[in-house]
Each structure stands twice: as C-alpha cells, then as structure tokens.
Amino acid sequence: MRESLEEAERELKRVDHLIYVSLKYTRTVDVLKSTVQRIIDSYDSAIRSMLKYLEEQGRISSIPKSPGLRARILREQFAEEPVFQDFLVHYGLMREILRAEFDRREEFRRHVTMISKLKSSLVEVTIDSITLDYKKVRAFVRLAEEFMRNEGKGDVAEMLRRVEVELEFDKRYY
C-alpha cells in the first residue's frame, strides 16, 4: 500500500520535470504524450494503493490486473462520493486521450498542441491544460494518502479542501 503511494509520488516528480523542464525547452507533442502517460501512471499507483487499503479492510476480495477494472471497483466503492467520481472520470479521460489518434499543432512553439480524436469529440492538450491535469492528479494522490491516513473516516469533501489548501501553500513556498 505504502509502496504504491511512494511510486505515485515518484511519478508526480517525473511529471513535474516533464512540464517545467522538458516542455519548456523542447515543446513537442512527444513530450506532451509522455506527460499524459506519466499522469496515468500516477493515477494507477494511487488507485492500486487505495485498493490495497480496501482489501486490507475487507471491503474487496481481490485487486484485478486490468487498470480499467481497478478504476471500476474504486468507482463502485465510492459511488456516493462525487469527489472520487470526478477524479476517476478524469483518469478515464486521460487514458482515452493517450489511446486515441492524434495530430500535432505548433510544435516547437509556446502553444504546442496535441489534438486527440476521441469518439465523441476532439481534445486539445496544451502546456496549460496538461499543467491543470498535473495539479488534479497531484490532488488525487494527496487525497488518497489523506483518506488512508484517516482510515476512511471523515468527509471526503473536507479532506479534499485540506489537500487543496496544502497544495496551494506548497505552490507559494516551493
């Protein structure tokens, strides 16, 4: 459980480096795509950690190998928590973006864009949008950690508020 959270934190460090260093200097769609993959890996590790916690608590019997099934089980376990549902929808979107065909626009420029062709729409991934995605996955990892620290007790919305305050503080004094 703890190892998965530590892996999620390591992936977040990689995402941070990709956004604030690699993208700053290369500005390519390949780096954007790699960043999306690292965000998905962070989500995967945090989800795996939460499922291990739920397994230890006896709320689930086993953890599936498939990332999609793991997300579905977590979605079912937290069906009444809109905060977790929102994060899991975002995780699904990131996976869909990565698997979709894509086009490149304005490579090597500030507004480099990866245009993913999803079934229902086009999604543009830019430096600004991937930065927001990074902040969201970072909040999810911290929320998972907070949830397990509180042993699943307490209001998830209040936990998220504390996590957001902590992340805002980190951003100002980092």
N, C-alpha and C. Protein backbone atom coordinates (compact mmCIF):
# COMPACT_ATOMS: atom_id res chain seq x y z
N MET A 1 0.84 -1.19 0.00
CA MET A 1 0.00 0.00 0.00
C MET A 1 0.88 1.25 0.00
N ARG A 2 1.81 1.31 0.95
CA ARG A 2 2.69 2.47 1.05
C ARG A 2 3.60 2.57 -0.18
N GLU A 3 4.03 1.40 -0.69
CA GLU A 3 4.92 1.39 -1.86
C GLU A 3 4.23 2.01 -3.07
N SER A 4 2.94 1.70 -3.23
CA SER A 4 2.20 2.25 -4.37
C SER A 4 2.07 3.76 -4.27
N LEU A 5 1.85 4.26 -3.05
CA LEU A 5 1.78 5.71 -2.88
C LEU A 5 3.13 6.36 -3.15
N GLU A 6 4.20 5.71 -2.72
CA GLU A 6 5.53 6.25 -2.99
C GLU A 6 5.81 6.24 -4.49
N GLU A 7 5.36 5.20 -5.18
CA GLU A 7 5.52 5.15 -6.64
C GLU A 7 4.73 6.28 -7.30
N ALA A 8 3.53 6.55 -6.80
CA ALA A 8 2.73 7.66 -7.34
C ALA A 8 3.46 8.98 -7.15
N GLU A 9 4.08 9.16 -5.99
CA GLU A 9 4.84 10.39 -5.73
C GLU A 9 6.04 10.51 -6.67
N ARG A 10 6.72 9.39 -6.92
CA ARG A 10 7.86 9.42 -7.86
C ARG A 10 7.39 9.78 -9.27
N GLU A 11 6.25 9.23 -9.67
CA GLU A 11 5.70 9.56 -10.99
C GLU A 11 5.35 11.05 -11.06
N LEU A 12 4.82 11.59 -9.97
CA LEU A 12 4.49 13.02 -9.94
C LEU A 12 5.74 13.87 -10.12
N LYS A 13 6.84 13.44 -9.53
CA LYS A 13 8.10 14.18 -9.71
C LYS A 13 8.52 14.16 -11.18
N ARG A 14 8.30 13.02 -11.83
CA ARG A 14 8.65 12.92 -13.25
C ARG A 14 7.75 13.83 -14.09
N VAL A 15 6.46 13.86 -13.74
CA VAL A 15 5.52 14.74 -14.46
C VAL A 15 5.93 16.19 -14.27
N ASP A 16 6.27 16.55 -13.04
CA ASP A 16 6.70 17.91 -12.74
C ASP A 16 7.89 18.28 -13.61
N HIS A 17 8.87 17.39 -13.70
CA HIS A 17 10.06 17.66 -14.52
C HIS A 17 9.69 17.79 -16.00
N LEU A 18 8.83 16.91 -16.48
CA LEU A 18 8.42 16.98 -17.89
C LEU A 18 7.76 18.31 -18.20
N ILE A 19 6.90 18.78 -17.30
CA ILE A 19 6.17 20.03 -17.56
C ILE A 19 7.08 21.24 -17.44
N TYR A 20 7.80 21.33 -16.33
CA TYR A 20 8.53 22.55 -16.04
C TYR A 20 9.94 22.60 -16.63
N VAL A 21 10.46 21.48 -17.12
CA VAL A 21 11.79 21.50 -17.73
C VAL A 21 11.71 21.04 -19.19
N SER A 22 11.29 19.80 -19.40
CA SER A 22 11.32 19.25 -20.76
C SER A 22 10.43 20.02 -21.72
N LEU A 23 9.18 20.27 -21.32
CA LEU A 23 8.28 21.00 -22.22
C LEU A 23 8.75 22.44 -22.45
N LYS A 24 9.36 23.01 -21.43
CA LYS A 24 9.83 24.39 -21.55
C LYS A 24 10.87 24.51 -22.67
N TYR A 25 11.70 23.49 -22.81
CA TYR A 25 12.78 23.58 -23.79
C TYR A 25 12.50 22.87 -25.10
N THR A 26 11.72 21.80 -25.09
CA THR A 26 11.50 21.06 -26.34
C THR A 26 10.22 21.45 -27.05
N ARG A 27 9.13 21.58 -26.27
CA ARG A 27 7.81 21.95 -26.82
C ARG A 27 7.39 21.03 -27.97
N THR A 28 7.39 19.73 -27.69
CA THR A 28 6.97 18.76 -28.69
C THR A 28 5.77 17.97 -28.19
N VAL A 29 5.03 17.42 -29.14
CA VAL A 29 3.87 16.60 -28.81
C VAL A 29 4.32 15.30 -28.15
N ASP A 30 5.50 14.81 -28.51
CA ASP A 30 6.00 13.59 -27.89
C ASP A 30 6.17 13.77 -26.38
N VAL A 31 6.64 14.93 -25.96
CA VAL A 31 6.78 15.19 -24.53
C VAL A 31 5.40 15.34 -23.89
N LEU A 32 4.45 15.96 -24.59
CA LEU A 32 3.08 16.04 -24.07
C LEU A 32 2.50 14.64 -23.87
N LYS A 33 2.71 13.79 -24.86
CA LYS A 33 2.19 12.42 -24.79
C LYS A 33 2.85 11.65 -23.64
N SER A 34 4.13 11.83 -23.46
CA SER A 34 4.84 11.20 -22.36
C SER A 34 4.32 11.71 -21.01
N THR A 35 3.99 12.98 -20.95
CA THR A 35 3.45 13.56 -19.72
C THR A 35 2.09 12.97 -19.40
N VAL A 36 1.25 12.79 -20.42
CA VAL A 36 -0.06 12.15 -20.21
C VAL A 36 0.15 10.74 -19.68
N GLN A 37 1.11 10.01 -20.23
CA GLN A 37 1.39 8.65 -19.76
C GLN A 37 1.82 8.65 -18.29
N ARG A 38 2.66 9.58 -17.91
CA ARG A 38 3.12 9.66 -16.52
C ARG A 38 1.98 10.03 -15.58
N ILE A 39 1.06 10.88 -16.04
CA ILE A 39 -0.11 11.23 -15.22
C ILE A 39 -0.95 9.98 -15.00
N ILE A 40 -1.15 9.20 -16.05
CA ILE A 40 -1.91 7.95 -15.93
C ILE A 40 -1.20 7.00 -14.96
N ASP A 41 0.12 6.91 -15.05
CA ASP A 41 0.88 6.05 -14.14
C ASP A 41 0.71 6.49 -12.69
N SER A 42 0.66 7.81 -12.45
CA SER A 42 0.43 8.32 -11.10
C SER A 42 -0.94 7.90 -10.59
N TYR A 43 -1.95 8.08 -11.44
CA TYR A 43 -3.30 7.65 -11.07
C TYR A 43 -3.31 6.15 -10.77
N ASP A 44 -2.69 5.36 -11.64
CA ASP A 44 -2.66 3.90 -11.46
C ASP A 44 -2.08 3.52 -10.10
N SER A 45 -0.97 4.13 -9.75
CA SER A 45 -0.32 3.80 -8.48
C SER A 45 -1.19 4.19 -7.29
N ALA A 46 -1.81 5.36 -7.35
CA ALA A 46 -2.68 5.80 -6.26
C ALA A 46 -3.92 4.91 -6.15
N ILE A 47 -4.49 4.54 -7.29
CA ILE A 47 -5.66 3.66 -7.30
C ILE A 47 -5.28 2.30 -6.72
N ARG A 48 -4.14 1.77 -7.13
CA ARG A 48 -3.68 0.48 -6.61
C ARG A 48 -3.49 0.56 -5.10
N SER A 49 -2.94 1.67 -4.62
CA SER A 49 -2.74 1.85 -3.19
C SER A 49 -4.07 1.87 -2.44
N MET A 50 -5.05 2.58 -2.98
CA MET A 50 -6.36 2.62 -2.33
C MET A 50 -7.03 1.25 -2.33
N LEU A 51 -6.87 0.52 -3.43
CA LEU A 51 -7.46 -0.82 -3.48
C LEU A 51 -6.79 -1.77 -2.49
N LYS A 52 -5.47 -1.64 -2.32
CA LYS A 52 -4.78 -2.45 -1.32
C LYS A 52 -5.32 -2.13 0.08
N TYR A 53 -5.56 -0.85 0.32
CA TYR A 53 -6.13 -0.44 1.60
C TYR A 53 -7.52 -1.06 1.79
N LEU A 54 -8.35 -0.98 0.75
CA LEU A 54 -9.70 -1.55 0.84
C LEU A 54 -9.65 -3.07 1.01
N GLU A 55 -8.67 -3.70 0.39
CA GLU A 55 -8.52 -5.15 0.54
C GLU A 55 -8.13 -5.50 1.98
N GLU A 56 -7.22 -4.72 2.56
CA GLU A 56 -6.84 -4.93 3.95
C GLU A 56 -8.02 -4.73 4.90
N GLN A 57 -8.90 -3.80 4.54
CA GLN A 57 -10.09 -3.52 5.36
C GLN A 57 -11.19 -4.56 5.15
N GLY A 58 -11.02 -5.41 4.16
CA GLY A 58 -12.01 -6.45 3.88
C GLY A 58 -13.19 -5.98 3.04
N ARG A 59 -13.07 -4.81 2.43
CA ARG A 59 -14.17 -4.28 1.62
C ARG A 59 -14.18 -4.85 0.21
N ILE A 60 -13.02 -5.34 -0.25
CA ILE A 60 -12.94 -6.03 -1.54
C ILE A 60 -12.15 -7.32 -1.35
N SER A 61 -12.38 -8.29 -2.23
CA SER A 61 -11.72 -9.58 -2.06
C SER A 61 -10.37 -9.66 -2.78
N SER A 62 -10.27 -9.02 -3.94
CA SER A 62 -9.01 -9.07 -4.68
C SER A 62 -8.87 -7.83 -5.56
N ILE A 63 -7.65 -7.63 -6.03
CA ILE A 63 -7.34 -6.48 -6.89
C ILE A 63 -7.08 -7.00 -8.29
N PRO A 64 -7.89 -6.56 -9.27
CA PRO A 64 -7.69 -7.04 -10.64
C PRO A 64 -6.40 -6.49 -11.27
N LYS A 65 -5.93 -7.17 -12.29
CA LYS A 65 -4.72 -6.74 -13.01
C LYS A 65 -5.01 -5.56 -13.95
N SER A 66 -6.20 -5.53 -14.52
CA SER A 66 -6.56 -4.52 -15.51
C SER A 66 -6.81 -3.15 -14.86
N PRO A 67 -6.15 -2.09 -15.37
CA PRO A 67 -6.37 -0.75 -14.82
C PRO A 67 -7.83 -0.30 -14.91
N GLY A 68 -8.50 -0.66 -16.00
CA GLY A 68 -9.90 -0.29 -16.15
C GLY A 68 -10.79 -0.93 -15.09
N LEU A 69 -10.53 -2.20 -14.80
CA LEU A 69 -11.30 -2.89 -13.76
C LEU A 69 -10.99 -2.32 -12.38
N ARG A 70 -9.73 -1.98 -12.15
CA ARG A 70 -9.38 -1.38 -10.86
C ARG A 70 -10.13 -0.07 -10.66
N ALA A 71 -10.18 0.75 -11.70
CA ALA A 71 -10.91 2.02 -11.60
C ALA A 71 -12.40 1.78 -11.38
N ARG A 72 -12.95 0.77 -12.05
CA ARG A 72 -14.37 0.48 -11.89
C ARG A 72 -14.68 0.05 -10.45
N ILE A 73 -13.83 -0.79 -9.88
CA ILE A 73 -14.04 -1.22 -8.49
C ILE A 73 -13.98 -0.03 -7.55
N LEU A 74 -13.01 0.84 -7.75
CA LEU A 74 -12.90 2.03 -6.90
C LEU A 74 -14.12 2.92 -7.09
N ARG A 75 -14.59 3.05 -8.32
CA ARG A 75 -15.79 3.85 -8.60
C ARG A 75 -17.00 3.27 -7.86
N GLU A 76 -17.11 1.94 -7.84
CA GLU A 76 -18.22 1.29 -7.14
C GLU A 76 -18.10 1.46 -5.63
N GLN A 77 -16.88 1.38 -5.11
CA GLN A 77 -16.67 1.52 -3.67
C GLN A 77 -16.98 2.93 -3.17
N PHE A 78 -16.78 3.91 -4.04
CA PHE A 78 -17.01 5.31 -3.66
C PHE A 78 -18.12 5.93 -4.49
N ALA A 79 -19.15 5.16 -4.75
CA ALA A 79 -20.26 5.63 -5.59
C ALA A 79 -20.94 6.86 -5.00
N GLU A 80 -20.93 6.99 -3.69
CA GLU A 80 -21.61 8.11 -3.04
C GLU A 80 -20.72 9.34 -2.90
N GLU A 81 -19.47 9.25 -3.31
CA GLU A 81 -18.53 10.36 -3.17
C GLU A 81 -18.26 11.02 -4.53
N PRO A 82 -18.90 12.16 -4.80
CA PRO A 82 -18.70 12.82 -6.10
C PRO A 82 -17.25 13.26 -6.34
N VAL A 83 -16.51 13.51 -5.27
CA VAL A 83 -15.11 13.93 -5.42
C VAL A 83 -14.30 12.82 -6.08
N PHE A 84 -14.44 11.59 -5.57
CA PHE A 84 -13.72 10.47 -6.16
C PHE A 84 -14.22 10.18 -7.57
N GLN A 85 -15.51 10.31 -7.78
CA GLN A 85 -16.08 10.07 -9.11
C GLN A 85 -15.46 11.03 -10.13
N ASP A 86 -15.31 12.29 -9.74
CA ASP A 86 -14.73 13.29 -10.64
C ASP A 86 -13.29 12.92 -11.01
N PHE A 87 -12.51 12.51 -10.02
CA PHE A 87 -11.12 12.12 -10.29
C PHE A 87 -11.07 10.89 -11.20
N LEU A 88 -11.95 9.93 -10.98
CA LEU A 88 -11.93 8.71 -11.78
C LEU A 88 -12.40 8.97 -13.21
N VAL A 89 -13.31 9.93 -13.40
CA VAL A 89 -13.70 10.33 -14.76
C VAL A 89 -12.50 10.97 -15.45
N HIS A 90 -11.76 11.80 -14.73
CA HIS A 90 -10.56 12.44 -15.29
C HIS A 90 -9.52 11.38 -15.67
N TYR A 91 -9.36 10.38 -14.83
CA TYR A 91 -8.43 9.28 -15.12
C TYR A 91 -8.85 8.57 -16.41
N GLY A 92 -10.13 8.29 -16.55
CA GLY A 92 -10.63 7.64 -17.77
C GLY A 92 -10.39 8.49 -19.00
N LEU A 93 -10.59 9.80 -18.87
CA LEU A 93 -10.36 10.72 -19.99
C LEU A 93 -8.88 10.71 -20.39
N MET A 94 -7.99 10.72 -19.41
CA MET A 94 -6.56 10.71 -19.72
C MET A 94 -6.18 9.42 -20.46
N ARG A 95 -6.74 8.31 -20.02
CA ARG A 95 -6.46 7.03 -20.71
C ARG A 95 -6.99 7.07 -22.14
N GLU A 96 -8.17 7.65 -22.31
CA GLU A 96 -8.76 7.74 -23.65
C GLU A 96 -7.93 8.65 -24.55
N ILE A 97 -7.45 9.76 -24.01
CA ILE A 97 -6.60 10.68 -24.77
C ILE A 97 -5.34 9.97 -25.24
N LEU A 98 -4.74 9.19 -24.37
CA LEU A 98 -3.49 8.51 -24.72
C LEU A 98 -3.69 7.47 -25.82
N ARG A 99 -4.81 6.76 -25.78
CA ARG A 99 -5.06 5.70 -26.77
C ARG A 99 -5.56 6.23 -28.11
N ALA A 100 -6.09 7.44 -28.14
CA ALA A 100 -6.69 7.98 -29.35
C ALA A 100 -5.63 8.38 -30.38
N GLU A 101 -6.07 8.43 -31.63
CA GLU A 101 -5.21 9.00 -32.67
C GLU A 101 -5.06 10.49 -32.36
N PHE A 102 -3.94 11.05 -32.82
CA PHE A 102 -3.72 12.47 -32.51
C PHE A 102 -3.01 13.17 -33.65
N ASP A 103 -3.19 14.48 -33.67
CA ASP A 103 -2.48 15.35 -34.60
C ASP A 103 -1.61 16.31 -33.79
N ARG A 104 -0.67 16.92 -34.49
CA ARG A 104 0.24 17.89 -33.87
C ARG A 104 -0.03 19.28 -34.42
N ARG A 105 0.08 20.27 -33.54
CA ARG A 105 -0.06 21.65 -33.99
C ARG A 105 0.95 22.51 -33.24
N GLU A 106 1.57 23.40 -33.95
CA GLU A 106 2.52 24.39 -33.42
C GLU A 106 3.64 23.77 -32.58
N GLU A 107 4.18 22.67 -33.09
CA GLU A 107 5.31 22.08 -32.38
C GLU A 107 6.48 23.05 -32.37
N PHE A 108 7.27 22.96 -31.31
CA PHE A 108 8.45 23.80 -31.08
C PHE A 108 8.07 25.25 -30.80
N ARG A 109 6.82 25.50 -30.47
CA ARG A 109 6.34 26.84 -30.13
C ARG A 109 5.67 26.78 -28.76
N ARG A 110 5.43 27.92 -28.19
CA ARG A 110 4.80 28.00 -26.86
C ARG A 110 3.45 27.29 -26.83
N HIS A 111 2.69 27.39 -27.88
CA HIS A 111 1.34 26.83 -27.90
C HIS A 111 1.29 25.46 -28.58
N VAL A 112 2.32 24.64 -28.34
CA VAL A 112 2.32 23.28 -28.87
C VAL A 112 1.04 22.58 -28.41
N THR A 113 0.40 21.86 -29.34
CA THR A 113 -0.88 21.23 -29.04
C THR A 113 -0.92 19.82 -29.60
N MET A 114 -1.39 18.91 -28.76
CA MET A 114 -1.69 17.55 -29.20
C MET A 114 -3.21 17.47 -29.30
N ILE A 115 -3.71 17.21 -30.50
CA ILE A 115 -5.16 17.14 -30.71
C ILE A 115 -5.54 15.67 -30.79
N SER A 116 -6.20 15.18 -29.73
CA SER A 116 -6.63 13.78 -29.67
C SER A 116 -8.03 13.65 -30.23
N LYS A 117 -8.21 12.67 -31.11
CA LYS A 117 -9.51 12.45 -31.74
C LYS A 117 -10.25 11.36 -30.97
N LEU A 118 -11.06 11.78 -30.01
CA LEU A 118 -11.86 10.84 -29.24
C LEU A 118 -13.10 10.47 -30.02
N LYS A 119 -13.84 9.47 -29.55
CA LYS A 119 -15.05 9.04 -30.25
C LYS A 119 -16.07 10.16 -30.36
N SER A 120 -16.21 10.93 -29.29
CA SER A 120 -17.26 11.94 -29.26
C SER A 120 -16.79 13.36 -29.57
N SER A 121 -15.49 13.61 -29.48
CA SER A 121 -15.02 14.99 -29.67
C SER A 121 -13.52 15.02 -29.91
N LEU A 122 -13.03 16.21 -30.10
CA LEU A 122 -11.59 16.45 -30.19
C LEU A 122 -11.15 17.08 -28.87
N VAL A 123 -10.03 16.63 -28.35
CA VAL A 123 -9.49 17.20 -27.12
C VAL A 123 -8.11 17.76 -27.43
N GLU A 124 -7.92 19.02 -27.08
CA GLU A 124 -6.63 19.66 -27.30
C GLU A 124 -5.84 19.64 -25.99
N VAL A 125 -4.66 19.05 -26.05
CA VAL A 125 -3.77 19.01 -24.89
C VAL A 125 -2.66 20.02 -25.15
N THR A 126 -2.58 21.01 -24.28
CA THR A 126 -1.56 22.06 -24.38
C THR A 126 -0.72 22.07 -23.11
N ILE A 127 0.28 22.91 -23.08
CA ILE A 127 1.10 23.04 -21.87
C ILE A 127 0.23 23.48 -20.70
N ASP A 128 -0.66 24.43 -20.94
CA ASP A 128 -1.53 24.92 -19.87
C ASP A 128 -2.50 23.85 -19.40
N SER A 129 -3.10 23.11 -20.32
CA SER A 129 -4.08 22.09 -19.92
C SER A 129 -3.40 20.92 -19.21
N ILE A 130 -2.20 20.55 -19.65
CA ILE A 130 -1.51 19.43 -19.00
C ILE A 130 -1.04 19.84 -17.61
N THR A 131 -0.76 21.13 -17.41
CA THR A 131 -0.41 21.62 -16.08
C THR A 131 -1.60 21.49 -15.13
N LEU A 132 -2.79 21.79 -15.61
CA LEU A 132 -4.00 21.61 -14.80
C LEU A 132 -4.24 20.13 -14.51
N ASP A 133 -4.00 19.28 -15.50
CA ASP A 133 -4.14 17.83 -15.29
C ASP A 133 -3.16 17.35 -14.22
N TYR A 134 -1.95 17.88 -14.25
CA TYR A 134 -0.94 17.53 -13.25
C TYR A 134 -1.41 17.94 -11.85
N LYS A 135 -1.95 19.14 -11.73
CA LYS A 135 -2.44 19.59 -10.43
C LYS A 135 -3.57 18.71 -9.93
N LYS A 136 -4.40 18.25 -10.86
CA LYS A 136 -5.53 17.40 -10.47
C LYS A 136 -5.04 16.03 -9.99
N VAL A 137 -4.11 15.43 -10.70
CA VAL A 137 -3.61 14.11 -10.27
C VAL A 137 -2.83 14.25 -8.97
N ARG A 138 -2.14 15.36 -8.79
CA ARG A 138 -1.41 15.59 -7.54
C ARG A 138 -2.39 15.67 -6.37
N ALA A 139 -3.52 16.35 -6.59
CA ALA A 139 -4.55 16.42 -5.55
C ALA A 139 -5.12 15.03 -5.26
N PHE A 140 -5.30 14.21 -6.30
CA PHE A 140 -5.84 12.86 -6.10
C PHE A 140 -4.88 12.01 -5.27
N VAL A 141 -3.60 12.09 -5.57
CA VAL A 141 -2.62 11.30 -4.82
C VAL A 141 -2.61 11.73 -3.36
N ARG A 142 -2.63 13.03 -3.12
CA ARG A 142 -2.66 13.52 -1.74
C ARG A 142 -3.97 13.13 -1.05
N LEU A 143 -5.08 13.18 -1.78
CA LEU A 143 -6.37 12.79 -1.22
C LEU A 143 -6.37 11.31 -0.84
N ALA A 144 -5.79 10.47 -1.69
CA ALA A 144 -5.69 9.04 -1.39
C ALA A 144 -4.88 8.83 -0.12
N GLU A 145 -3.79 9.56 -0.01
CA GLU A 145 -2.94 9.46 1.18
C GLU A 145 -3.70 9.91 2.43
N GLU A 146 -4.40 11.02 2.31
CA GLU A 146 -5.19 11.56 3.43
C GLU A 146 -6.31 10.58 3.82
N PHE A 147 -6.96 10.00 2.82
CA PHE A 147 -8.05 9.05 3.07
C PHE A 147 -7.55 7.86 3.87
N MET A 148 -6.39 7.32 3.47
CA MET A 148 -5.86 6.15 4.17
C MET A 148 -5.32 6.52 5.55
N ARG A 149 -4.78 7.72 5.68
CA ARG A 149 -4.29 8.18 6.98
C ARG A 149 -5.45 8.30 7.97
N ASN A 150 -6.61 8.75 7.48
CA ASN A 150 -7.80 8.89 8.33
C ASN A 150 -8.60 7.59 8.42
N GLU A 151 -8.06 6.52 7.87
CA GLU A 151 -8.68 5.20 7.89
C GLU A 151 -10.08 5.20 7.30
N GLY A 152 -10.27 6.00 6.26
CA GLY A 152 -11.55 6.01 5.55
C GLY A 152 -12.66 6.73 6.28
N LYS A 153 -12.33 7.38 7.38
CA LYS A 153 -13.35 8.08 8.16
C LYS A 153 -13.29 9.56 7.85
N GLY A 154 -14.43 10.20 7.91
CA GLY A 154 -14.47 11.64 7.70
C GLY A 154 -15.07 11.99 6.35
N ASP A 155 -15.28 13.26 6.17
CA ASP A 155 -15.90 13.78 4.96
C ASP A 155 -14.84 13.94 3.87
N VAL A 156 -15.06 13.29 2.75
CA VAL A 156 -14.09 13.33 1.65
C VAL A 156 -13.96 14.75 1.09
N ALA A 157 -15.06 15.48 1.02
CA ALA A 157 -15.00 16.87 0.53
C ALA A 157 -14.13 17.72 1.44
N GLU A 158 -14.22 17.50 2.75
CA GLU A 158 -13.38 18.24 3.70
C GLU A 158 -11.92 17.83 3.54
N MET A 159 -11.66 16.54 3.32
CA MET A 159 -10.29 16.08 3.07
C MET A 159 -9.72 16.76 1.83
N LEU A 160 -10.54 16.83 0.77
CA LEU A 160 -10.09 17.47 -0.47
C LEU A 160 -9.79 18.94 -0.23
N ARG A 161 -10.62 19.62 0.56
CA ARG A 161 -10.38 21.03 0.86
C ARG A 161 -9.03 21.19 1.57
N ARG A 162 -8.74 20.33 2.54
CA ARG A 162 -7.46 20.39 3.24
C ARG A 162 -6.30 20.13 2.29
N VAL A 163 -6.47 19.17 1.40
CA VAL A 163 -5.43 18.84 0.41
C VAL A 163 -5.19 20.03 -0.50
N GLU A 164 -6.27 20.67 -0.97
CA GLU A 164 -6.12 21.82 -1.86
C GLU A 164 -5.42 22.98 -1.15
N VAL A 165 -5.74 23.20 0.12
CA VAL A 165 -5.07 24.26 0.89
C VAL A 165 -3.59 23.93 1.01
N GLU A 166 -3.28 22.68 1.30
CA GLU A 166 -1.89 22.25 1.43
C GLU A 166 -1.14 22.43 0.10
N LEU A 167 -1.78 22.05 -1.00
CA LEU A 167 -1.13 22.19 -2.31
C LEU A 167 -0.94 23.66 -2.68
N GLU A 168 -1.90 24.50 -2.32
CA GLU A 168 -1.78 25.94 -2.59
C GLU A 168 -0.61 26.50 -1.78
N PHE A 169 -0.47 26.07 -0.55
CA PHE A 169 0.64 26.50 0.29
C PHE A 169 1.96 26.05 -0.32
N ASP A 170 2.02 24.79 -0.75
CA ASP A 170 3.24 24.26 -1.38
C ASP A 170 3.63 25.08 -2.59
N LYS A 171 2.63 25.46 -3.39
CA LYS A 171 2.90 26.20 -4.62
C LYS A 171 3.52 27.56 -4.31
N ARG A 172 3.02 28.22 -3.27
CA ARG A 172 3.52 29.55 -2.94
C ARG A 172 4.93 29.51 -2.36
N TYR A 173 5.24 28.46 -1.62
CA TYR A 173 6.51 28.43 -0.91
C TYR A 173 7.45 27.35 -1.41
N TYR A 174 7.24 26.89 -2.59
CA TYR A 174 8.05 25.82 -3.16
C TYR A 174 9.28 26.34 -3.81
